[in-house]
Short mmCIF file of C-alpha atoms in Angstrom, two decimals:
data_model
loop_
_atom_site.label_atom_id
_atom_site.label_comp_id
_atom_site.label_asym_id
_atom_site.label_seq_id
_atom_site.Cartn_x
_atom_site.Cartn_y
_atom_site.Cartn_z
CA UNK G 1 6.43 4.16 -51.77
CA UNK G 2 7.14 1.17 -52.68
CA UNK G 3 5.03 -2.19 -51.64
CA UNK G 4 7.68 -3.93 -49.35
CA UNK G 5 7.14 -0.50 -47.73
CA UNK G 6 3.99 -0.06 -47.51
CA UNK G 7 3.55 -3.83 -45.94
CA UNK G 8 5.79 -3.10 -43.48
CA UNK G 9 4.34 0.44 -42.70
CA UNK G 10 0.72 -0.85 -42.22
CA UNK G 11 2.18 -4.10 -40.03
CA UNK G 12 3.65 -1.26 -37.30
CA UNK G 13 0.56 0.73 -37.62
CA UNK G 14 -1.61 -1.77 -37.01
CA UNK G 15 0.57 -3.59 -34.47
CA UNK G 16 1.03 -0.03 -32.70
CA UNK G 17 -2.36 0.65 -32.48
CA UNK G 18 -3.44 -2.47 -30.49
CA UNK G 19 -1.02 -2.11 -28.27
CA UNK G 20 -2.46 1.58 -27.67
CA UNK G 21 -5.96 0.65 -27.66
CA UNK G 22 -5.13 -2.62 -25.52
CA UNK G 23 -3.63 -0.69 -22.96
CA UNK G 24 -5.90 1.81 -22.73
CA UNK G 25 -8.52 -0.41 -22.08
CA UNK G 26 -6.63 -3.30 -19.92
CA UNK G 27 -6.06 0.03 -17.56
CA UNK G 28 -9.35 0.81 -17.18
CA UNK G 29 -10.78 -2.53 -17.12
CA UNK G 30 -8.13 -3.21 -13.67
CA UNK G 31 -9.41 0.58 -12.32
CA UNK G 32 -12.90 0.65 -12.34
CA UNK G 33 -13.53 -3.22 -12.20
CA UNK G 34 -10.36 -4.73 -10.33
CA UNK G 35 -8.62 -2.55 -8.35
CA UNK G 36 -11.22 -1.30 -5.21
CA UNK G 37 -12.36 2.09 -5.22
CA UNK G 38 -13.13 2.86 -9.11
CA UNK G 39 -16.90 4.39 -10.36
CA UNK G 40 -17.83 1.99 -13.14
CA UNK G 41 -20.09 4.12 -14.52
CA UNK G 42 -16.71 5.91 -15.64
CA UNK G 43 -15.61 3.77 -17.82
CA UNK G 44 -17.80 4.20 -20.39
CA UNK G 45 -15.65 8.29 -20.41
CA UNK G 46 -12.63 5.64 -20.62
CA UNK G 47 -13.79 3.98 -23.59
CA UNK G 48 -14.69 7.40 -25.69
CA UNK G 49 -11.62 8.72 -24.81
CA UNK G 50 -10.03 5.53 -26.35
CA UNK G 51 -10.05 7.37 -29.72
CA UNK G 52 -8.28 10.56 -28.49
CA UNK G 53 -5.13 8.34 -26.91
CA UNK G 54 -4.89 6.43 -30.23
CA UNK G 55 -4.29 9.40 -31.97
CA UNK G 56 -2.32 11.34 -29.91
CA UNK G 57 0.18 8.17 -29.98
CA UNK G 58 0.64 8.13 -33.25
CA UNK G 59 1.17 11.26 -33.89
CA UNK G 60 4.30 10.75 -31.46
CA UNK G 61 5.53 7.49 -32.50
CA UNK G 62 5.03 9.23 -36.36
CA UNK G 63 7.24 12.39 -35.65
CA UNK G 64 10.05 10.59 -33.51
CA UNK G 65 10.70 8.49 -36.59
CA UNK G 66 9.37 5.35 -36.12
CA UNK G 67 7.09 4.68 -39.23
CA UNK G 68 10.36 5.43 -41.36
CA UNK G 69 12.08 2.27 -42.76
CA UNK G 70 15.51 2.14 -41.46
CA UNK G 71 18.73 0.00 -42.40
CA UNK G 72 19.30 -0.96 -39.66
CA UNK G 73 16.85 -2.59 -37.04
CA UNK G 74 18.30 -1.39 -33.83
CA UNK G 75 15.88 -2.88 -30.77
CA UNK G 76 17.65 -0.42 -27.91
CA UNK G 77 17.28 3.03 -30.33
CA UNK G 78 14.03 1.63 -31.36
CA UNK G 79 12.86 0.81 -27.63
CA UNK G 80 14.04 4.54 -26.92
CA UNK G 81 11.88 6.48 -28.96
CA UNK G 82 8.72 4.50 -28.38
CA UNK G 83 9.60 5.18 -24.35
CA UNK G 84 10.29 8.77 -25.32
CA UNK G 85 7.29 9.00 -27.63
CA UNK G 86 4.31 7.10 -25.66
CA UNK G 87 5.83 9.62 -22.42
CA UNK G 88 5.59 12.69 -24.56
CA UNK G 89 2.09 11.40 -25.56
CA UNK G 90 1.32 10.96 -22.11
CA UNK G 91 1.77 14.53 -21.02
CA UNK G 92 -0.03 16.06 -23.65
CA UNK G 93 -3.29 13.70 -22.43
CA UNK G 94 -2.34 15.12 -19.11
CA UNK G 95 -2.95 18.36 -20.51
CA UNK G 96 -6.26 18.35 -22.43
CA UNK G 97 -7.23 15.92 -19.46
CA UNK G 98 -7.29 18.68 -17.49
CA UNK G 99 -8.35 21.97 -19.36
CA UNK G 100 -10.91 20.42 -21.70
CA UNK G 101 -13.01 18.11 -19.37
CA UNK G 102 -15.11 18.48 -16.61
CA UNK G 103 -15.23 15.13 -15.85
CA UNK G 104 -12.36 14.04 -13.51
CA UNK G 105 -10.61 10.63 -15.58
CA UNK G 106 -9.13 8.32 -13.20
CA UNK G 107 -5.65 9.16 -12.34
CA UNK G 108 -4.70 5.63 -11.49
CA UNK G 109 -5.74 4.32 -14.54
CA UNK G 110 -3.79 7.30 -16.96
CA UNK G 111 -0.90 5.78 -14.51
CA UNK G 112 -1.28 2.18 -15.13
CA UNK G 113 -1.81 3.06 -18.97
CA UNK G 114 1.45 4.72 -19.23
CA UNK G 115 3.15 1.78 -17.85
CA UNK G 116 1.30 -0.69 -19.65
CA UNK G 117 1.76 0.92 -23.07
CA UNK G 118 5.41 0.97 -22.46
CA UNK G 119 5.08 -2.81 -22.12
CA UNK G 120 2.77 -3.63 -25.00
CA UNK G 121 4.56 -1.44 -27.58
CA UNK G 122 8.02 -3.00 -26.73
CA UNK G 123 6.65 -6.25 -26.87
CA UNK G 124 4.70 -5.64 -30.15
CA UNK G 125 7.83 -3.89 -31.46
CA UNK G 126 9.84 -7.21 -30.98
CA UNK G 127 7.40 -9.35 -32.37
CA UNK G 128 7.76 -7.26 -35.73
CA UNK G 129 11.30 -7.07 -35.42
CA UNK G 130 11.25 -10.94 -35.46
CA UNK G 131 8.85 -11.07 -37.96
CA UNK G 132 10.52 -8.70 -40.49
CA UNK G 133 14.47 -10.37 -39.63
CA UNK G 134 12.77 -14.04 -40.75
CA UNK G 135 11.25 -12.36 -43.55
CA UNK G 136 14.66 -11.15 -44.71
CA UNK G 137 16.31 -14.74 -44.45
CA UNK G 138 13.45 -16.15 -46.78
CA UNK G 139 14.21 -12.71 -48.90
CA UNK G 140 10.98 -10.62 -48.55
CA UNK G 141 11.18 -6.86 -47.85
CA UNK G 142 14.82 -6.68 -49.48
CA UNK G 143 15.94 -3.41 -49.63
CA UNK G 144 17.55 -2.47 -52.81
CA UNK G 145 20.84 -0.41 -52.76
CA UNK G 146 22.59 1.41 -56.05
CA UNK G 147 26.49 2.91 -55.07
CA UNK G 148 27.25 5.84 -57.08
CA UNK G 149 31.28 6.59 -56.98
CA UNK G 150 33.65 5.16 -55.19
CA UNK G 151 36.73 5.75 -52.34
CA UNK G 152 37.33 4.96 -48.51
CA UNK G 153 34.04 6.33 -47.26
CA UNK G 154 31.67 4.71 -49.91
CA UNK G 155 33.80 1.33 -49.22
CA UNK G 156 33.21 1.58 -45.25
CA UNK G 157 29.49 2.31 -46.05
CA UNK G 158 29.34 -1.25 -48.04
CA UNK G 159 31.05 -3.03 -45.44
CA UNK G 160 28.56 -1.82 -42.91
CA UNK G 161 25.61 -2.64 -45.33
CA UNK G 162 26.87 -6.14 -45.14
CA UNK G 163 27.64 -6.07 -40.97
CA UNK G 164 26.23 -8.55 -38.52
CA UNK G 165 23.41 -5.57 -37.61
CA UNK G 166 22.11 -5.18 -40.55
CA UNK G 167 19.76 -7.84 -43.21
CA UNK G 168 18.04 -7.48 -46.31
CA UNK G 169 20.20 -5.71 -48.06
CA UNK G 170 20.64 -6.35 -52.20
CA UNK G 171 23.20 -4.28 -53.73
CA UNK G 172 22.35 -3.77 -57.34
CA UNK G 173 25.29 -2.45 -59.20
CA UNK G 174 27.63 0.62 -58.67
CA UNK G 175 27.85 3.31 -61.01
CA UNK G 176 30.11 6.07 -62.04
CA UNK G 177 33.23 3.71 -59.96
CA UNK G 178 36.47 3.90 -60.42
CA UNK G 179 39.06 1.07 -59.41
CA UNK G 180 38.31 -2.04 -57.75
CA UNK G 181 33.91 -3.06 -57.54
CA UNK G 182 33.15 -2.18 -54.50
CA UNK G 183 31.94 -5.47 -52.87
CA UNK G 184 31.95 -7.02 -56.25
CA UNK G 185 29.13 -5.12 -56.89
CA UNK G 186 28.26 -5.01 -61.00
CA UNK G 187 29.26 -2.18 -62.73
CA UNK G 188 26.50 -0.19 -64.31
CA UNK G 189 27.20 1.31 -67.56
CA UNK G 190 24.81 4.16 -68.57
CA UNK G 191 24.72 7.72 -69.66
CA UNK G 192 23.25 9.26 -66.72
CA UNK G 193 22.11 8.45 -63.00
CA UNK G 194 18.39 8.51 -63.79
CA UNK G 195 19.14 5.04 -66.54
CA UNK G 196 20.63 3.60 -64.23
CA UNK G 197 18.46 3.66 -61.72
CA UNK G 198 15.66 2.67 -65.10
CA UNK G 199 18.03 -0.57 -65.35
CA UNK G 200 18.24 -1.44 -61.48
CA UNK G 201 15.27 -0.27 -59.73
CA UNK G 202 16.69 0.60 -56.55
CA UNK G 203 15.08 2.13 -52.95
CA UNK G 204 17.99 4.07 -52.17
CA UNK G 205 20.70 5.17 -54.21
CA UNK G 206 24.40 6.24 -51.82
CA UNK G 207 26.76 8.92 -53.38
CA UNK G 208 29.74 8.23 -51.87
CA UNK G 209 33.45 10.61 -53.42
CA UNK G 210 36.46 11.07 -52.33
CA UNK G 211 37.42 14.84 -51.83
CA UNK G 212 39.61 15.09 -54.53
CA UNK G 213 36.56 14.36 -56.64
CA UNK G 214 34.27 17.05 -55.48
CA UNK G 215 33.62 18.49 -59.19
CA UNK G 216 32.58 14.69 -60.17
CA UNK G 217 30.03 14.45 -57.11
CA UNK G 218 28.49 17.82 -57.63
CA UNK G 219 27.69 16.69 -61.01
CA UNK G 220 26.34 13.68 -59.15
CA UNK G 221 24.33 15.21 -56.71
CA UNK G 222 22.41 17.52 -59.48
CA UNK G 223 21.47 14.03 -61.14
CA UNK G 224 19.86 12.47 -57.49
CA UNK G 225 18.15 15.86 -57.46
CA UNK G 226 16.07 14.77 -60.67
CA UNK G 227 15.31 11.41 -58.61
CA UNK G 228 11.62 11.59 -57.58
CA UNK G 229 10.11 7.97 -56.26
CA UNK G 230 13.97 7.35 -54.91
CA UNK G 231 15.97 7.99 -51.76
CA UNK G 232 19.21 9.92 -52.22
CA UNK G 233 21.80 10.05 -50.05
CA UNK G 234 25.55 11.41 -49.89
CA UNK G 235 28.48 10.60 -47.83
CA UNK G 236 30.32 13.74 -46.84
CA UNK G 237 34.07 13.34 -46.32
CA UNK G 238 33.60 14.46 -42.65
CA UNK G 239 34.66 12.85 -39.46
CA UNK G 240 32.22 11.09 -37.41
CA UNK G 241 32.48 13.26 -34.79
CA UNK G 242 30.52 15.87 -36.67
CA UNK G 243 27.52 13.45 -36.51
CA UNK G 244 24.69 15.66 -35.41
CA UNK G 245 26.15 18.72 -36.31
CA UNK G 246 23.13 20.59 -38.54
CA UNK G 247 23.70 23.01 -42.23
CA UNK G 248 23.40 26.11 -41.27
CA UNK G 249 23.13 29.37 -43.52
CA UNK G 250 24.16 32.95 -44.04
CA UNK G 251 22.75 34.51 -46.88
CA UNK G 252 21.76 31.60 -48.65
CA UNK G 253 25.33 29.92 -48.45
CA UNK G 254 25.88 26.91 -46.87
CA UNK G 255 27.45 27.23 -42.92
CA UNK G 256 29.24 24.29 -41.19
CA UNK G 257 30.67 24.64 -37.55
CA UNK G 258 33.35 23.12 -36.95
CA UNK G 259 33.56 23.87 -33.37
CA UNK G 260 29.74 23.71 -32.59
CA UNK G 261 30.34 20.91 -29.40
CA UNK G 262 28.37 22.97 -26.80
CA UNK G 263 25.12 22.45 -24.60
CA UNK G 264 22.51 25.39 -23.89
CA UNK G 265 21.88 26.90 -20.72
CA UNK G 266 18.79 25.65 -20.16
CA UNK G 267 20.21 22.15 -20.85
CA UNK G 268 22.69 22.31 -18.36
CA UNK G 269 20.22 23.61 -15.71
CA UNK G 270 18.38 20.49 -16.50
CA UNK G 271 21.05 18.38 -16.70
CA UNK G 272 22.74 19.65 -13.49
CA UNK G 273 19.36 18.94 -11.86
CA UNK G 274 19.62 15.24 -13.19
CA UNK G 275 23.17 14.96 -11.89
CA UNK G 276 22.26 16.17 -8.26
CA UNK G 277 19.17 13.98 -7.96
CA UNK G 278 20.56 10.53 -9.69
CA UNK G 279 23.97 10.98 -7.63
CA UNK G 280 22.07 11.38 -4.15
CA UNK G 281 20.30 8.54 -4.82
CA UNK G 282 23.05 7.01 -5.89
CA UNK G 283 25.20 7.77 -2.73
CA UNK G 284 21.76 6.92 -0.18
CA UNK G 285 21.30 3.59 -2.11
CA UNK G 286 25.22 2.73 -1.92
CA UNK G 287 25.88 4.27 1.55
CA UNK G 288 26.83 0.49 2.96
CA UNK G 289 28.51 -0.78 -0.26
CA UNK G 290 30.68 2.18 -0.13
CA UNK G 291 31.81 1.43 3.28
CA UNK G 292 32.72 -2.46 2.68
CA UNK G 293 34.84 -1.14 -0.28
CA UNK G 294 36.44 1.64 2.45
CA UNK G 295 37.11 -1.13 4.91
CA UNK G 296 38.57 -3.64 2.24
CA UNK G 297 41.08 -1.05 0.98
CA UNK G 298 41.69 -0.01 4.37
CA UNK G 299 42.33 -3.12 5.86
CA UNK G 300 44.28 -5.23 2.69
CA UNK G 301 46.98 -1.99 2.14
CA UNK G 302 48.34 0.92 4.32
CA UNK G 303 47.45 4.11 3.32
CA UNK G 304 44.41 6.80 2.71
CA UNK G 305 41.42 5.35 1.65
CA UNK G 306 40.55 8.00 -0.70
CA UNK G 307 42.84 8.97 -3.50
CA UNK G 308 43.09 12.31 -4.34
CA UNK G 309 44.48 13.15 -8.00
CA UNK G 310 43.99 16.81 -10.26
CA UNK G 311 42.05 16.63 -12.91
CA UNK G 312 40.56 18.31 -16.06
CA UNK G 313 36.80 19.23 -16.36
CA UNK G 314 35.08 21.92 -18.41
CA UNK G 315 36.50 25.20 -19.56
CA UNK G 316 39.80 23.40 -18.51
CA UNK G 317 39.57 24.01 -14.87
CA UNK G 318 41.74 22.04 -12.59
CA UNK G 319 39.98 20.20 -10.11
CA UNK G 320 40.38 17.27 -7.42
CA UNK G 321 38.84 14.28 -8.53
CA UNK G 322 38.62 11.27 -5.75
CA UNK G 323 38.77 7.47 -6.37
CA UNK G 324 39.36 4.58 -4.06
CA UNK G 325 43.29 3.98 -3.44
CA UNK G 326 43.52 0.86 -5.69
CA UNK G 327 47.76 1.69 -5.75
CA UNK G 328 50.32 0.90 -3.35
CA UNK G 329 52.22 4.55 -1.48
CA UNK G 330 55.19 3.03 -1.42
CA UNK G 331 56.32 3.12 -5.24
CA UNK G 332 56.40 6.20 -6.97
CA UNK G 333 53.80 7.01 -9.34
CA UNK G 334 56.33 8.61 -12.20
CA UNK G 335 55.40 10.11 -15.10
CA UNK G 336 51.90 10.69 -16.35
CA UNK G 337 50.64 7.74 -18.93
CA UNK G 338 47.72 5.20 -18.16
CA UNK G 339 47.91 2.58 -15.79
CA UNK G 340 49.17 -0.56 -18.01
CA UNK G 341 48.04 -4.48 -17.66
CA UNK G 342 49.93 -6.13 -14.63
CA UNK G 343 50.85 -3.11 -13.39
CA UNK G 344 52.83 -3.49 -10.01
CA UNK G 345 52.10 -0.84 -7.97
CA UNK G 346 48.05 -1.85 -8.12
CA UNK G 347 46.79 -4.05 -4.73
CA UNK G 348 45.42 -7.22 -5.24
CA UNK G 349 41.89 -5.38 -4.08
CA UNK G 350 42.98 -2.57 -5.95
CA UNK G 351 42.82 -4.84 -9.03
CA UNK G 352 39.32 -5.86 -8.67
CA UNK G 353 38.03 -2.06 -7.83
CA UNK G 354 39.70 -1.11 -11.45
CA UNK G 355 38.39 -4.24 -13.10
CA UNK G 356 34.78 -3.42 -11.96
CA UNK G 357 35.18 0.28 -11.96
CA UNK G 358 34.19 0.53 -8.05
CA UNK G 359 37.15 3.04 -7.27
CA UNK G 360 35.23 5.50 -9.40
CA UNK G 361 32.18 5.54 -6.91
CA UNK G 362 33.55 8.57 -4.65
CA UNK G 363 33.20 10.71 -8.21
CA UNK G 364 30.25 10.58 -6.81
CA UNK G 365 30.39 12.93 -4.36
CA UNK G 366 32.29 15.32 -6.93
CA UNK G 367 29.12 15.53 -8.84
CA UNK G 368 27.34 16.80 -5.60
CA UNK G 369 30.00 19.71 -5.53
CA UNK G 370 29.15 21.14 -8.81
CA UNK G 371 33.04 19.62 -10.70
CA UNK G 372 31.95 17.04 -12.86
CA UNK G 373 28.73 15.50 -14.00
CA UNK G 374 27.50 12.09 -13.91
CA UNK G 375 27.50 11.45 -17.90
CA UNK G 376 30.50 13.27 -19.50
CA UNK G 377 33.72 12.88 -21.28
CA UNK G 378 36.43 10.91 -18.91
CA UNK G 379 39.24 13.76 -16.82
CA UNK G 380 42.54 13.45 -17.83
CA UNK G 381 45.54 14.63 -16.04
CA UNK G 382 46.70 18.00 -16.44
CA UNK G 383 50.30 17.03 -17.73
CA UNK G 384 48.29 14.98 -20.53
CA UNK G 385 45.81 17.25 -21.77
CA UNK G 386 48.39 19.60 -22.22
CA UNK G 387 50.38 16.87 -24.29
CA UNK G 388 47.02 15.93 -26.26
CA UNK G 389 46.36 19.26 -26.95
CA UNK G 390 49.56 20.10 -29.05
CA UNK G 391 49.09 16.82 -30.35
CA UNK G 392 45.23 15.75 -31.28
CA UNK G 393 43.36 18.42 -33.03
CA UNK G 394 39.69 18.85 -31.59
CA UNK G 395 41.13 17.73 -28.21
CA UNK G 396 40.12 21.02 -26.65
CA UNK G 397 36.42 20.50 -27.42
CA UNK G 398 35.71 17.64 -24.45
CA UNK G 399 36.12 20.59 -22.33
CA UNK G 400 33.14 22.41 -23.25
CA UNK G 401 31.29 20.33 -20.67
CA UNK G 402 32.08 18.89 -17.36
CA UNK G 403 33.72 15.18 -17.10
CA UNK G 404 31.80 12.76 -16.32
CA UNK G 405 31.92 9.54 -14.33
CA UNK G 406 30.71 7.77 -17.11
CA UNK G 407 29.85 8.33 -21.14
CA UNK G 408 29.36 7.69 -24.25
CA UNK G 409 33.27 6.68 -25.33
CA UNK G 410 32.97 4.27 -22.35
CA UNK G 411 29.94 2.26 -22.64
CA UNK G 412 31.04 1.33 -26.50
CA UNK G 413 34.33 0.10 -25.03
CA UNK G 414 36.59 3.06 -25.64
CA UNK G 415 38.61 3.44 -22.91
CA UNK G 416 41.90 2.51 -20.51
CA UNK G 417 45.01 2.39 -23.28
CA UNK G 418 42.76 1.92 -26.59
CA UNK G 419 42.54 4.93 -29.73
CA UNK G 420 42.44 8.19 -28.16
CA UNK G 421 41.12 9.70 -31.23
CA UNK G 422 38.46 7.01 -31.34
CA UNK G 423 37.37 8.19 -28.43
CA UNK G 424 37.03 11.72 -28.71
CA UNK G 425 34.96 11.37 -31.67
CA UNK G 426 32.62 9.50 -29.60
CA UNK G 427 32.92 12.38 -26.87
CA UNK G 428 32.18 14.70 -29.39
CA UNK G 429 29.49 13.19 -30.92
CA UNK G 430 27.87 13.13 -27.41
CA UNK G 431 28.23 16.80 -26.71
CA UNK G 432 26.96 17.15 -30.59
CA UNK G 433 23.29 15.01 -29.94
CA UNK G 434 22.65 15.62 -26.06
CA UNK G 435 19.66 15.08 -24.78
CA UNK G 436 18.50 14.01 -21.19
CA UNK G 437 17.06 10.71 -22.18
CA UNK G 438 20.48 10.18 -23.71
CA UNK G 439 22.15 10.54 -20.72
CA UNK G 440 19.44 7.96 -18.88
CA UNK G 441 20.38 5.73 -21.73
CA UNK G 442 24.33 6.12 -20.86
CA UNK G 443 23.66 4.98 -17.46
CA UNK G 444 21.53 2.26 -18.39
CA UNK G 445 24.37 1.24 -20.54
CA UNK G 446 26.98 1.26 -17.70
CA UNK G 447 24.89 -0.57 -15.62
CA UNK G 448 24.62 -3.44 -17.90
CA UNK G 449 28.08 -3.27 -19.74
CA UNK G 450 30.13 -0.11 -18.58
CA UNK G 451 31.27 -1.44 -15.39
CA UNK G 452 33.69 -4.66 -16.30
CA UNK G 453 35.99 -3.77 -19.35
CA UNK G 454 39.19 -5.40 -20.58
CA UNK G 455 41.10 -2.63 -21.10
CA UNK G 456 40.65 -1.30 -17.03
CA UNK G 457 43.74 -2.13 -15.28
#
């Protein structure tokens, strides 16, 4: 490992661990000495135990990734495992809590721990973040980069290296290229990967080929093999919509499938569970919001309130899907194609509902009947899934779960008249890396920037 590592590694261990300790102890200092009711004479239980939380965090925060030195600093991915990982943590205390000691430990205070080291590792978190992002203007903890090949994909991956998101990145030479320096990165002339990696001392070293030259990166690859105190890593020519798919095998020989979009059963079960419980909330919470909106469209255009339009959800069933009437009955709808800027048949409140995505609330209610869920890939009309499917390969695979209200394509801005096939990658890549906390995260999202979107007219 290599020191710039290392210094980081033992600032995020140590910064970590008070946070664990300090809100282990803050919790039971407010039980038993603040909050009325609490046996001091417990505390001293509280403090032993101290030891036992430490560890059991760390093991957590360690196996979700979050001692591993990444590219890219992301605070909301970041924020998400140390929620996920101090929660998983959590339960297992729960557990040995329970079976291995006689001694009843304060409830309350577990409870106010959880919260509070939620709170201290996201703030400690941010204050490394900080720390290491000034370190990398004054150049400290550069990470050192060596491109091996060359073509589109190795090109994109330099152009991200050098994006707004990501810092301290040195690119020390590219070798084996061909064509144009990639980022006017030097050229390194040597006979073999290992002296070149002798002559530039990189962290990681990026194998990046075009398809044509898969002989040339195979030859490659067996050379990063031989690389011991270096990460190797390859771009594969594949889409980004296989991102999360894993290597499988059969007999020792490498397996890749290509249609392998699909949740489990016992996934669904939970996340049908999720769906019924967030959307009845969701309807309780919104009951007089929802009838404002009914009275508005009501009152500003004749007509239903309630639009009722087929749709397409998983397996390709047909379903009705309702919205608030945001369009005028009195021109005809015409053929199927997304609604398009200054479009005359939208009302005036009709306009704001799109704008704001507030004629999408009665989905709501189709959730609660079991034909789509709240995070999912976005129904399209019958008329143009048939259309997309002659025309988009992989189109078919958004229906191996239900539509959603919401997802992933949408909160990153992919949606209205913008790239189709930009957005079924994203919609793929959902299906591909599902988990529940990633559809909490979705929501999150749309709260904050899913709702208002420049391309909803």
């Amino acid at each position: 490992m290599k020191s710039s590592n290392k210094a980081l590694l033992i600032i995020k261990v140590t910064g970590d661990s008070l946070a664990i300790i300090g809100s282990w102890l803050l919790a039971g200092f407010l039980r038993f000495y603040v909050i009325p009711g609490g046996r001091v004479a417990s505390f001293d239980l509280f403090v032993q135990l101290s030891i036992l939380v430490l560890a059991f965090n760390i093991f957590f925060l360690s196996r979700n990734g979050l001692y591993v030195e990444e590219l890219e600093h992301s605070w909301r991915k970041e924020t998400s495992k140390l929620i996920f990982s101090a929660f998983e943590a959590f339960l297992l205390l729960l557990v040995v809590l329970y079976f291995f000691f006689s001694d009843k430990v304060s409830r309350v205070a577990i409870g106010l721990h959880f919260i509070l080291i939620v709170v201290f590792l996201v703030t400690v978190r941010t204050v490394i973040s900080t720390h290491i992002k000034a370190s990398y203007r004054k150049g400290r903890y550069t990470r050192r980069i060596l491109l091996v090949g060359y073509g589109e994909k190795l090109e994109n991956y330099e152009k991200a290296l050098h994006s707004k998101k990501t810092q301290g990145i040195k690119i020390v030479g590219q070798y084996d290229g061909e064509g144009p320096r990639i980022g006017g990165a030097n050229q390194i002339n040597a006979p073999t990967l290992r002296d070149a990696v002798k002559a530039t001392r990189p962290e990681l070293v990026v194998i990046g080929y075009p398809g044509s030259a898969y002989e040339r990166q195979e030859k490659m690859i067996a050379q990063g093999l031989d690389l011991l105190t270096e990460k190797v890593i390859m771009i594969p020519s594949l889409p980004e919509s296989y991102i999360g798919t894993q290597i499988s095998d059969f007999r020792w020989i490498p397996t890749l499938t290509l249609n392998a979009a699909d949740i489990g059963f016992f996934q669904r079960v939970a996340k049908r569970l999720f769906d019924i419980i967030a959307c009845s909330l969701g309807i309780i919470l919104l009951s007089p919001f929802l009838l404002i909106i009914a009275l508005l469209v009501k009152l500003t255009s004749p007509g239903p309130v309630i639009y009722k339009q087929k749709r397409v959800t998983r397996d390709e069933k047909i379903f009705t899907m309702y919205k608030f009437r945001s369009m005028r009955n009195d021109i005809p709808e015409g053929a199927a194609h997304w609604t398009e800027e200054n479009d005359p048949r939208v009302t005036r409140i009709g306009r704001f509902l799109r704008k704001t995505s507030l004629d999408e609330l009665p989905q709501l209610f189709n959730v609660i009947g079991g034909s789509m869920s709240l995070i999912g890939p976005r129904p399209e009309r019958p008329e143009l899934v048939e259309k997309f499917n002659r025309e988009i390969p992989g189109y078919r695979m958004r229906h191996r779960v239900k539509a959603g209200i919401s997802g992933w394509a949408q909160v990153n801005g992919w949606r209205g008249n913008t790239s189709l096939e930009r957005r079924i990658e994203f919609d793929l890549y959902y299906i591909r890396n599902w988990t529940l906390l990633f559809d909490i995260k979705i929501v999150l999202f749309t709260f904050f920037r899913g709702f208002v979107n420049e391309n909803a007219y």
